[in-house]
PDB file of N, CA, C and O in Angstrom:
ATOM      1  N   MET A   1      21.112   1.140   7.387  1.00  0.00           N
ATOM      2  CA  MET A   1      20.076   1.378   8.367  1.00  0.00           C
ATOM      3  C   MET A   1      19.326   2.672   8.074  1.00  0.00           C
ATOM      4  O   MET A   1      18.115   2.746   8.252  1.00  0.00           O
ATOM      5  N   GLN A   2      20.063   3.685   7.615  1.00  0.00           N
ATOM      6  CA  GLN A   2      19.430   4.965   7.307  1.00  0.00           C
ATOM      7  C   GLN A   2      18.457   4.823   6.136  1.00  0.00           C
ATOM      8  O   GLN A   2      17.384   5.430   6.150  1.00  0.00           O
ATOM      9  N   ASP A   3      18.809   3.996   5.141  1.00  0.00           N
ATOM     10  CA  ASP A   3      17.912   3.781   4.005  1.00  0.00           C
ATOM     11  C   ASP A   3      16.618   3.099   4.441  1.00  0.00           C
ATOM     12  O   ASP A   3      15.536   3.445   3.960  1.00  0.00           O
ATOM     13  N   LEU A   4      16.720   2.146   5.357  1.00  0.00           N
ATOM     14  CA  LEU A   4      15.533   1.455   5.856  1.00  0.00           C
ATOM     15  C   LEU A   4      14.610   2.426   6.591  1.00  0.00           C
ATOM     16  O   LEU A   4      13.398   2.429   6.379  1.00  0.00           O
ATOM     17  N   LEU A   5      15.182   3.257   7.453  1.00  0.00           N
ATOM     18  CA  LEU A   5      14.371   4.240   8.173  1.00  0.00           C
ATOM     19  C   LEU A   5      13.750   5.262   7.227  1.00  0.00           C
ATOM     20  O   LEU A   5      12.605   5.679   7.425  1.00  0.00           O
ATOM     21  N   THR A   6      14.476   5.645   6.193  1.00  0.00           N
ATOM     22  CA  THR A   6      13.933   6.558   5.189  1.00  0.00           C
ATOM     23  C   THR A   6      12.764   5.919   4.467  1.00  0.00           C
ATOM     24  O   THR A   6      11.722   6.547   4.254  1.00  0.00           O
ATOM     25  N   ALA A   7      12.893   4.646   4.107  1.00  0.00           N
ATOM     26  CA  ALA A   7      11.815   3.938   3.429  1.00  0.00           C
ATOM     27  C   ALA A   7      10.581   3.823   4.315  1.00  0.00           C
ATOM     28  O   ALA A   7       9.447   4.024   3.854  1.00  0.00           O
ATOM     29  N   ILE A   8      10.776   3.528   5.586  1.00  0.00           N
ATOM     30  CA  ILE A   8       9.648   3.424   6.510  1.00  0.00           C
ATOM     31  C   ILE A   8       8.973   4.784   6.688  1.00  0.00           C
ATOM     32  O   ILE A   8       7.737   4.882   6.706  1.00  0.00           O
ATOM     33  N   ALA A   9       9.762   5.845   6.783  1.00  0.00           N
ATOM     34  CA  ALA A   9       9.204   7.189   6.922  1.00  0.00           C
ATOM     35  C   ALA A   9       8.365   7.554   5.695  1.00  0.00           C
ATOM     36  O   ALA A   9       7.260   8.096   5.823  1.00  0.00           O
ATOM     37  N   LEU A  10       8.881   7.246   4.505  1.00  0.00           N
ATOM     38  CA  LEU A  10       8.125   7.532   3.283  1.00  0.00           C
ATOM     39  C   LEU A  10       6.848   6.710   3.216  1.00  0.00           C
ATOM     40  O   LEU A  10       5.802   7.197   2.775  1.00  0.00           O
ATOM     41  N   LEU A  11       6.910   5.470   3.648  1.00  0.00           N
ATOM     42  CA  LEU A  11       5.727   4.618   3.683  1.00  0.00           C
ATOM     43  C   LEU A  11       4.654   5.233   4.574  1.00  0.00           C
ATOM     44  O   LEU A  11       3.478   5.289   4.204  1.00  0.00           O
ATOM     45  N   LEU A  12       5.047   5.705   5.737  1.00  0.00           N
ATOM     46  CA  LEU A  12       4.091   6.315   6.652  1.00  0.00           C
ATOM     47  C   LEU A  12       3.484   7.589   6.073  1.00  0.00           C
ATOM     48  O   LEU A  12       2.279   7.832   6.215  1.00  0.00           O
ATOM     49  N   VAL A  13       4.290   8.391   5.404  1.00  0.00           N
ATOM     50  CA  VAL A  13       3.780   9.608   4.775  1.00  0.00           C
ATOM     51  C   VAL A  13       2.780   9.256   3.682  1.00  0.00           C
ATOM     52  O   VAL A  13       1.671   9.806   3.618  1.00  0.00           O
ATOM     53  N   ILE A  14       3.137   8.312   2.818  1.00  0.00           N
ATOM     54  CA  ILE A  14       2.261   7.931   1.712  1.00  0.00           C
ATOM     55  C   ILE A  14       0.960   7.315   2.229  1.00  0.00           C
ATOM     56  O   ILE A  14      -0.126   7.625   1.735  1.00  0.00           O
ATOM     57  N   GLU A  15       1.062   6.456   3.244  1.00  0.00           N
ATOM     58  CA  GLU A  15      -0.145   5.833   3.791  1.00  0.00           C
ATOM     59  C   GLU A  15      -1.033   6.830   4.512  1.00  0.00           C
ATOM     60  O   GLU A  15      -2.228   6.603   4.638  1.00  0.00           O
ATOM     61  N   GLY A  16      -0.484   7.926   4.971  1.00  0.00           N
ATOM     62  CA  GLY A  16      -1.276   8.932   5.665  1.00  0.00           C
ATOM     63  C   GLY A  16      -1.988   9.906   4.753  1.00  0.00           C
ATOM     64  O   GLY A  16      -2.865  10.656   5.198  1.00  0.00           O
ATOM     65  N   ILE A  17      -1.655   9.911   3.477  1.00  0.00           N
ATOM     66  CA  ILE A  17      -2.248  10.877   2.550  1.00  0.00           C
ATOM     67  C   ILE A  17      -3.754  10.667   2.396  1.00  0.00           C
ATOM     68  O   ILE A  17      -4.533  11.616   2.528  1.00  0.00           O
ATOM     69  N   LEU A  18      -4.192   9.446   2.123  1.00  0.00           N
ATOM     70  CA  LEU A  18      -5.615   9.201   1.877  1.00  0.00           C
ATOM     71  C   LEU A  18      -6.483   9.496   3.096  1.00  0.00           C
ATOM     72  O   LEU A  18      -7.487  10.206   2.971  1.00  0.00           O
ATOM     73  N   PRO A  19      -6.139   9.003   4.292  1.00  0.00           N
ATOM     74  CA  PRO A  19      -7.002   9.346   5.432  1.00  0.00           C
ATOM     75  C   PRO A  19      -7.015  10.848   5.745  1.00  0.00           C
ATOM     76  O   PRO A  19      -8.000  11.377   6.221  1.00  0.00           O
ATOM     77  N   PHE A  20      -5.935  11.533   5.452  1.00  0.00           N
ATOM     78  CA  PHE A  20      -5.889  12.969   5.694  1.00  0.00           C
ATOM     79  C   PHE A  20      -6.758  13.725   4.694  1.00  0.00           C
ATOM     80  O   PHE A  20      -7.515  14.614   5.064  1.00  0.00           O
ATOM     81  N   LEU A  21      -6.643  13.363   3.419  1.00  0.00           N
ATOM     82  CA  LEU A  21      -7.377  14.086   2.378  1.00  0.00           C
ATOM     83  C   LEU A  21      -8.840  13.689   2.282  1.00  0.00           C
ATOM     84  O   LEU A  21      -9.699  14.529   2.019  1.00  0.00           O
ATOM     85  N   SER A  22      -9.125  12.389   2.451  1.00  0.00           N
ATOM     86  CA  SER A  22     -10.494  11.925   2.260  1.00  0.00           C
ATOM     87  C   SER A  22     -10.797  10.712   3.139  1.00  0.00           C
ATOM     88  O   SER A  22     -10.752   9.573   2.671  1.00  0.00           O
ATOM     89  N   PRO A  23     -11.137  10.950   4.396  1.00  0.00           N
ATOM     90  CA  PRO A  23     -11.425   9.824   5.288  1.00  0.00           C
ATOM     91  C   PRO A  23     -12.616   8.988   4.811  1.00  0.00           C
ATOM     92  O   PRO A  23     -12.631   7.772   4.983  1.00  0.00           O
ATOM     93  N   ARG A  24     -13.586   9.615   4.198  1.00  0.00           N
ATOM     94  CA  ARG A  24     -14.761   8.883   3.715  1.00  0.00           C
ATOM     95  C   ARG A  24     -14.367   7.892   2.613  1.00  0.00           C
ATOM     96  O   ARG A  24     -14.824   6.751   2.598  1.00  0.00           O
ATOM     97  N   ALA A  25     -13.496   8.326   1.708  1.00  0.00           N
ATOM     98  CA  ALA A  25     -13.041   7.434   0.637  1.00  0.00           C
ATOM     99  C   ALA A  25     -12.235   6.269   1.212  1.00  0.00           C
ATOM    100  O   ALA A  25     -12.335   5.143   0.722  1.00  0.00           O
ATOM    101  N   LEU A  26     -11.465   6.526   2.265  1.00  0.00           N
ATOM    102  CA  LEU A  26     -10.701   5.457   2.904  1.00  0.00           C
ATOM    103  C   LEU A  26     -11.639   4.419   3.513  1.00  0.00           C
ATOM    104  O   LEU A  26     -11.446   3.219   3.339  1.00  0.00           O
ATOM    105  N   ARG A  27     -12.674   4.871   4.219  1.00  0.00           N
ATOM    106  CA  ARG A  27     -13.638   3.933   4.803  1.00  0.00           C
ATOM    107  C   ARG A  27     -14.301   3.090   3.721  1.00  0.00           C
ATOM    108  O   ARG A  27     -14.469   1.879   3.875  1.00  0.00           O
ATOM    109  N   LYS A  28     -14.685   3.734   2.629  1.00  0.00           N
ATOM    110  CA  LYS A  28     -15.333   3.022   1.518  1.00  0.00           C
ATOM    111  C   LYS A  28     -14.383   1.983   0.921  1.00  0.00           C
ATOM    112  O   LYS A  28     -14.768   0.848   0.643  1.00  0.00           O
ATOM    113  N   THR A  29     -13.128   2.365   0.740  1.00  0.00           N
ATOM    114  CA  THR A  29     -12.129   1.456   0.182  1.00  0.00           C
ATOM    115  C   THR A  29     -11.886   0.271   1.108  1.00  0.00           C
ATOM    116  O   THR A  29     -11.831  -0.883   0.668  1.00  0.00           O
ATOM    117  N   LEU A  30     -11.738   0.547   2.405  1.00  0.00           N
ATOM    118  CA  LEU A  30     -11.509  -0.532   3.363  1.00  0.00           C
ATOM    119  C   LEU A  30     -12.700  -1.476   3.431  1.00  0.00           C
ATOM    120  O   LEU A  30     -12.534  -2.689   3.541  1.00  0.00           O
ATOM    121  N   PHE A  31     -13.909  -0.942   3.350  1.00  0.00           N
ATOM    122  CA  PHE A  31     -15.102  -1.781   3.342  1.00  0.00           C
ATOM    123  C   PHE A  31     -15.096  -2.706   2.130  1.00  0.00           C
ATOM    124  O   PHE A  31     -15.417  -3.892   2.234  1.00  0.00           O
ATOM    125  N   THR A  32     -14.702  -2.185   0.981  1.00  0.00           N
ATOM    126  CA  THR A  32     -14.614  -2.996  -0.241  1.00  0.00           C
ATOM    127  C   THR A  32     -13.550  -4.082  -0.101  1.00  0.00           C
ATOM    128  O   THR A  32     -13.765  -5.223  -0.498  1.00  0.00           O
ATOM    129  N   ILE A  33     -12.416  -3.739   0.484  1.00  0.00           N
ATOM    130  CA  ILE A  33     -11.329  -4.706   0.672  1.00  0.00           C
ATOM    131  C   ILE A  33     -11.775  -5.852   1.579  1.00  0.00           C
ATOM    132  O   ILE A  33     -11.495  -7.020   1.310  1.00  0.00           O
ATOM    133  N   VAL A  34     -12.475  -5.521   2.657  1.00  0.00           N
ATOM    134  CA  VAL A  34     -12.920  -6.535   3.609  1.00  0.00           C
ATOM    135  C   VAL A  34     -13.855  -7.534   2.944  1.00  0.00           C
ATOM    136  O   VAL A  34     -13.882  -8.711   3.307  1.00  0.00           O
ATOM    137  N   GLN A  35     -14.596  -7.113   1.940  1.00  0.00           N
ATOM    138  CA  GLN A  35     -15.543  -7.996   1.267  1.00  0.00           C
ATOM    139  C   GLN A  35     -14.877  -8.952   0.276  1.00  0.00           C
ATOM    140  O   GLN A  35     -15.506  -9.903  -0.173  1.00  0.00           O
ATOM    141  N   ASN A  36     -13.621  -8.725  -0.060  1.00  0.00           N
ATOM    142  CA  ASN A  36     -12.911  -9.605  -0.991  1.00  0.00           C
ATOM    143  C   ASN A  36     -12.556 -10.928  -0.316  1.00  0.00           C
ATOM    144  O   ASN A  36     -12.353 -10.992   0.895  1.00  0.00           O
ATOM    145  N   ASN A  37     -12.424 -11.974  -1.134  1.00  0.00           N
ATOM    146  CA  ASN A  37     -12.019 -13.262  -0.579  1.00  0.00           C
ATOM    147  C   ASN A  37     -10.494 -13.311  -0.415  1.00  0.00           C
ATOM    148  O   ASN A  37      -9.776 -12.442  -0.892  1.00  0.00           O
ATOM    149  N   ASP A  38     -10.002 -14.343   0.262  1.00  0.00           N
ATOM    150  CA  ASP A  38      -8.568 -14.454   0.549  1.00  0.00           C
ATOM    151  C   ASP A  38      -7.723 -14.523  -0.720  1.00  0.00           C
ATOM    152  O   ASP A  38      -6.642 -13.941  -0.791  1.00  0.00           O
ATOM    153  N   ARG A  39      -8.208 -15.235  -1.715  1.00  0.00           N
ATOM    154  CA  ARG A  39      -7.432 -15.389  -2.955  1.00  0.00           C
ATOM    155  C   ARG A  39      -7.208 -14.035  -3.631  1.00  0.00           C
ATOM    156  O   ARG A  39      -6.103 -13.728  -4.072  1.00  0.00           O
ATOM    157  N   THR A  40      -8.255 -13.227  -3.687  1.00  0.00           N
ATOM    158  CA  THR A  40      -8.136 -11.905  -4.303  1.00  0.00           C
ATOM    159  C   THR A  40      -7.155 -11.034  -3.527  1.00  0.00           C
ATOM    160  O   THR A  40      -6.331 -10.333  -4.128  1.00  0.00           O
ATOM    161  N   LEU A  41      -7.232 -11.078  -2.211  1.00  0.00           N
ATOM    162  CA  LEU A  41      -6.313 -10.284  -1.397  1.00  0.00           C
ATOM    163  C   LEU A  41      -4.864 -10.741  -1.581  1.00  0.00           C
ATOM    164  O   LEU A  41      -3.949  -9.924  -1.658  1.00  0.00           O
ATOM    165  N   ARG A  42      -4.665 -12.066  -1.668  1.00  0.00           N
ATOM    166  CA  ARG A  42      -3.299 -12.581  -1.876  1.00  0.00           C
ATOM    167  C   ARG A  42      -2.761 -12.158  -3.248  1.00  0.00           C
ATOM    168  O   ARG A  42      -1.594 -11.781  -3.372  1.00  0.00           O
ATOM    169  N   LEU A  43      -3.595 -12.251  -4.275  1.00  0.00           N
ATOM    170  CA  LEU A  43      -3.150 -11.848  -5.612  1.00  0.00           C
ATOM    171  C   LEU A  43      -2.837 -10.350  -5.656  1.00  0.00           C
ATOM    172  O   LEU A  43      -1.852  -9.935  -6.278  1.00  0.00           O
ATOM    173  N   THR A  44      -3.653  -9.564  -4.993  1.00  0.00           N
ATOM    174  CA  THR A  44      -3.397  -8.126  -4.939  1.00  0.00           C
ATOM    175  C   THR A  44      -2.089  -7.841  -4.207  1.00  0.00           C
ATOM    176  O   THR A  44      -1.279  -7.021  -4.652  1.00  0.00           O
ATOM    177  N   GLY A  45      -1.868  -8.521  -3.084  1.00  0.00           N
ATOM    178  CA  GLY A  45      -0.622  -8.347  -2.332  1.00  0.00           C
ATOM    179  C   GLY A  45       0.595  -8.778  -3.125  1.00  0.00           C
ATOM    180  O   GLY A  45       1.620  -8.097  -3.139  1.00  0.00           O
ATOM    181  N   ALA A  46       0.481  -9.906  -3.816  1.00  0.00           N
ATOM    182  CA  ALA A  46       1.600 -10.396  -4.633  1.00  0.00           C
ATOM    183  C   ALA A  46       1.898  -9.434  -5.774  1.00  0.00           C
ATOM    184  O   ALA A  46       3.064  -9.141  -6.066  1.00  0.00           O
ATOM    185  N   SER A  47       0.854  -8.929  -6.412  1.00  0.00           N
ATOM    186  CA  SER A  47       1.040  -7.964  -7.503  1.00  0.00           C
ATOM    187  C   SER A  47       1.714  -6.701  -6.999  1.00  0.00           C
ATOM    188  O   SER A  47       2.606  -6.145  -7.658  1.00  0.00           O
ATOM    189  N   SER A  48       1.305  -6.245  -5.834  1.00  0.00           N
ATOM    190  CA  SER A  48       1.897  -5.047  -5.245  1.00  0.00           C
ATOM    191  C   SER A  48       3.374  -5.271  -4.922  1.00  0.00           C
ATOM    192  O   SER A  48       4.217  -4.398  -5.178  1.00  0.00           O
ATOM    193  N   MET A  49       3.712  -6.437  -4.385  1.00  0.00           N
ATOM    194  CA  MET A  49       5.112  -6.730  -4.072  1.00  0.00           C
ATOM    195  C   MET A  49       5.957  -6.803  -5.339  1.00  0.00           C
ATOM    196  O   MET A  49       7.073  -6.267  -5.384  1.00  0.00           O
ATOM    197  N   VAL A  50       5.444  -7.440  -6.382  1.00  0.00           N
ATOM    198  CA  VAL A  50       6.190  -7.542  -7.641  1.00  0.00           C
ATOM    199  C   VAL A  50       6.393  -6.155  -8.245  1.00  0.00           C
ATOM    200  O   VAL A  50       7.489  -5.818  -8.700  1.00  0.00           O
ATOM    201  N   ALA A  51       5.345  -5.327  -8.218  1.00  0.00           N
ATOM    202  CA  ALA A  51       5.469  -3.965  -8.750  1.00  0.00           C
ATOM    203  C   ALA A  51       6.505  -3.178  -7.949  1.00  0.00           C
ATOM    204  O   ALA A  51       7.322  -2.442  -8.525  1.00  0.00           O
ATOM    205  N   GLY A  52       6.497  -3.338  -6.631  1.00  0.00           N
ATOM    206  CA  GLY A  52       7.481  -2.653  -5.796  1.00  0.00           C
ATOM    207  C   GLY A  52       8.894  -3.115  -6.071  1.00  0.00           C
ATOM    208  O   GLY A  52       9.825  -2.306  -6.136  1.00  0.00           O
ATOM    209  N   LEU A  53       9.073  -4.419  -6.248  1.00  0.00           N
ATOM    210  CA  LEU A  53      10.407  -4.937  -6.567  1.00  0.00           C
ATOM    211  C   LEU A  53      10.899  -4.444  -7.919  1.00  0.00           C
ATOM    212  O   LEU A  53      12.074  -4.084  -8.070  1.00  0.00           O
ATOM    213  N   LEU A  54      10.001  -4.422  -8.904  1.00  0.00           N
ATOM    214  CA  LEU A  54      10.387  -3.913 -10.226  1.00  0.00           C
ATOM    215  C   LEU A  54      10.765  -2.436 -10.160  1.00  0.00           C
ATOM    216  O   LEU A  54      11.767  -2.015 -10.751  1.00  0.00           O
ATOM    217  N   LEU A  55       9.983  -1.668  -9.438  1.00  0.00           N
ATOM    218  CA  LEU A  55      10.292  -0.244  -9.288  1.00  0.00           C
ATOM    219  C   LEU A  55      11.622  -0.054  -8.568  1.00  0.00           C
ATOM    220  O   LEU A  55      12.446   0.775  -8.977  1.00  0.00           O
ATOM    221  N   LEU A  56      11.847  -0.836  -7.521  1.00  0.00           N
ATOM    222  CA  LEU A  56      13.119  -0.750  -6.798  1.00  0.00           C
ATOM    223  C   LEU A  56      14.287  -1.120  -7.707  1.00  0.00           C
ATOM    224  O   LEU A  56      15.330  -0.455  -7.686  1.00  0.00           O
ATOM    225  N   TYR A  57      14.119  -2.149  -8.521  1.00  0.00           N
ATOM    226  CA  TYR A  57      15.157  -2.553  -9.462  1.00  0.00           C
ATOM    227  C   TYR A  57      15.461  -1.437 -10.464  1.00  0.00           C
ATOM    228  O   TYR A  57      16.616  -1.150 -10.760  1.00  0.00           O
ATOM    229  N   LEU A  58      14.420  -0.801 -10.981  1.00  0.00           N
ATOM    230  CA  LEU A  58      14.604   0.270 -11.961  1.00  0.00           C
ATOM    231  C   LEU A  58      15.254   1.503 -11.355  1.00  0.00           C
ATOM    232  O   LEU A  58      16.085   2.171 -11.994  1.00  0.00           O
ATOM    233  N   VAL A  59      14.897   1.816 -10.114  1.00  0.00           N
ATOM    234  CA  VAL A  59      15.450   3.001  -9.447  1.00  0.00           C
ATOM    235  C   VAL A  59      16.897   2.786  -9.054  1.00  0.00           C
ATOM    236  O   VAL A  59      17.727   3.684  -9.172  1.00  0.00           O
ATOM    237  N   ARG A  60      17.199   1.604  -8.594  1.00  0.00           N
ATOM    238  CA  ARG A  60      18.566   1.322  -8.142  1.00  0.00           C
ATOM    239  C   ARG A  60      19.355   0.846  -9.316  1.00  0.00           C
ATOM    240  O   ARG A  60      20.418   0.725  -9.517  1.00  0.00           O
TER     241      ARG A  60
END
């Protein structure tokens, strides 16, 4: 349970970096994401999950 909470805390810290450092860049990025079609978003999400799993495998 402690590992899960640690992972969630790190996720929140990492996700907060861009809006804190450059809110304008975040708005621009989100606008670009919204313009993508569903297939592109799914492929991006799948790629991100695979990269995360590979990184987790390598770290553990």
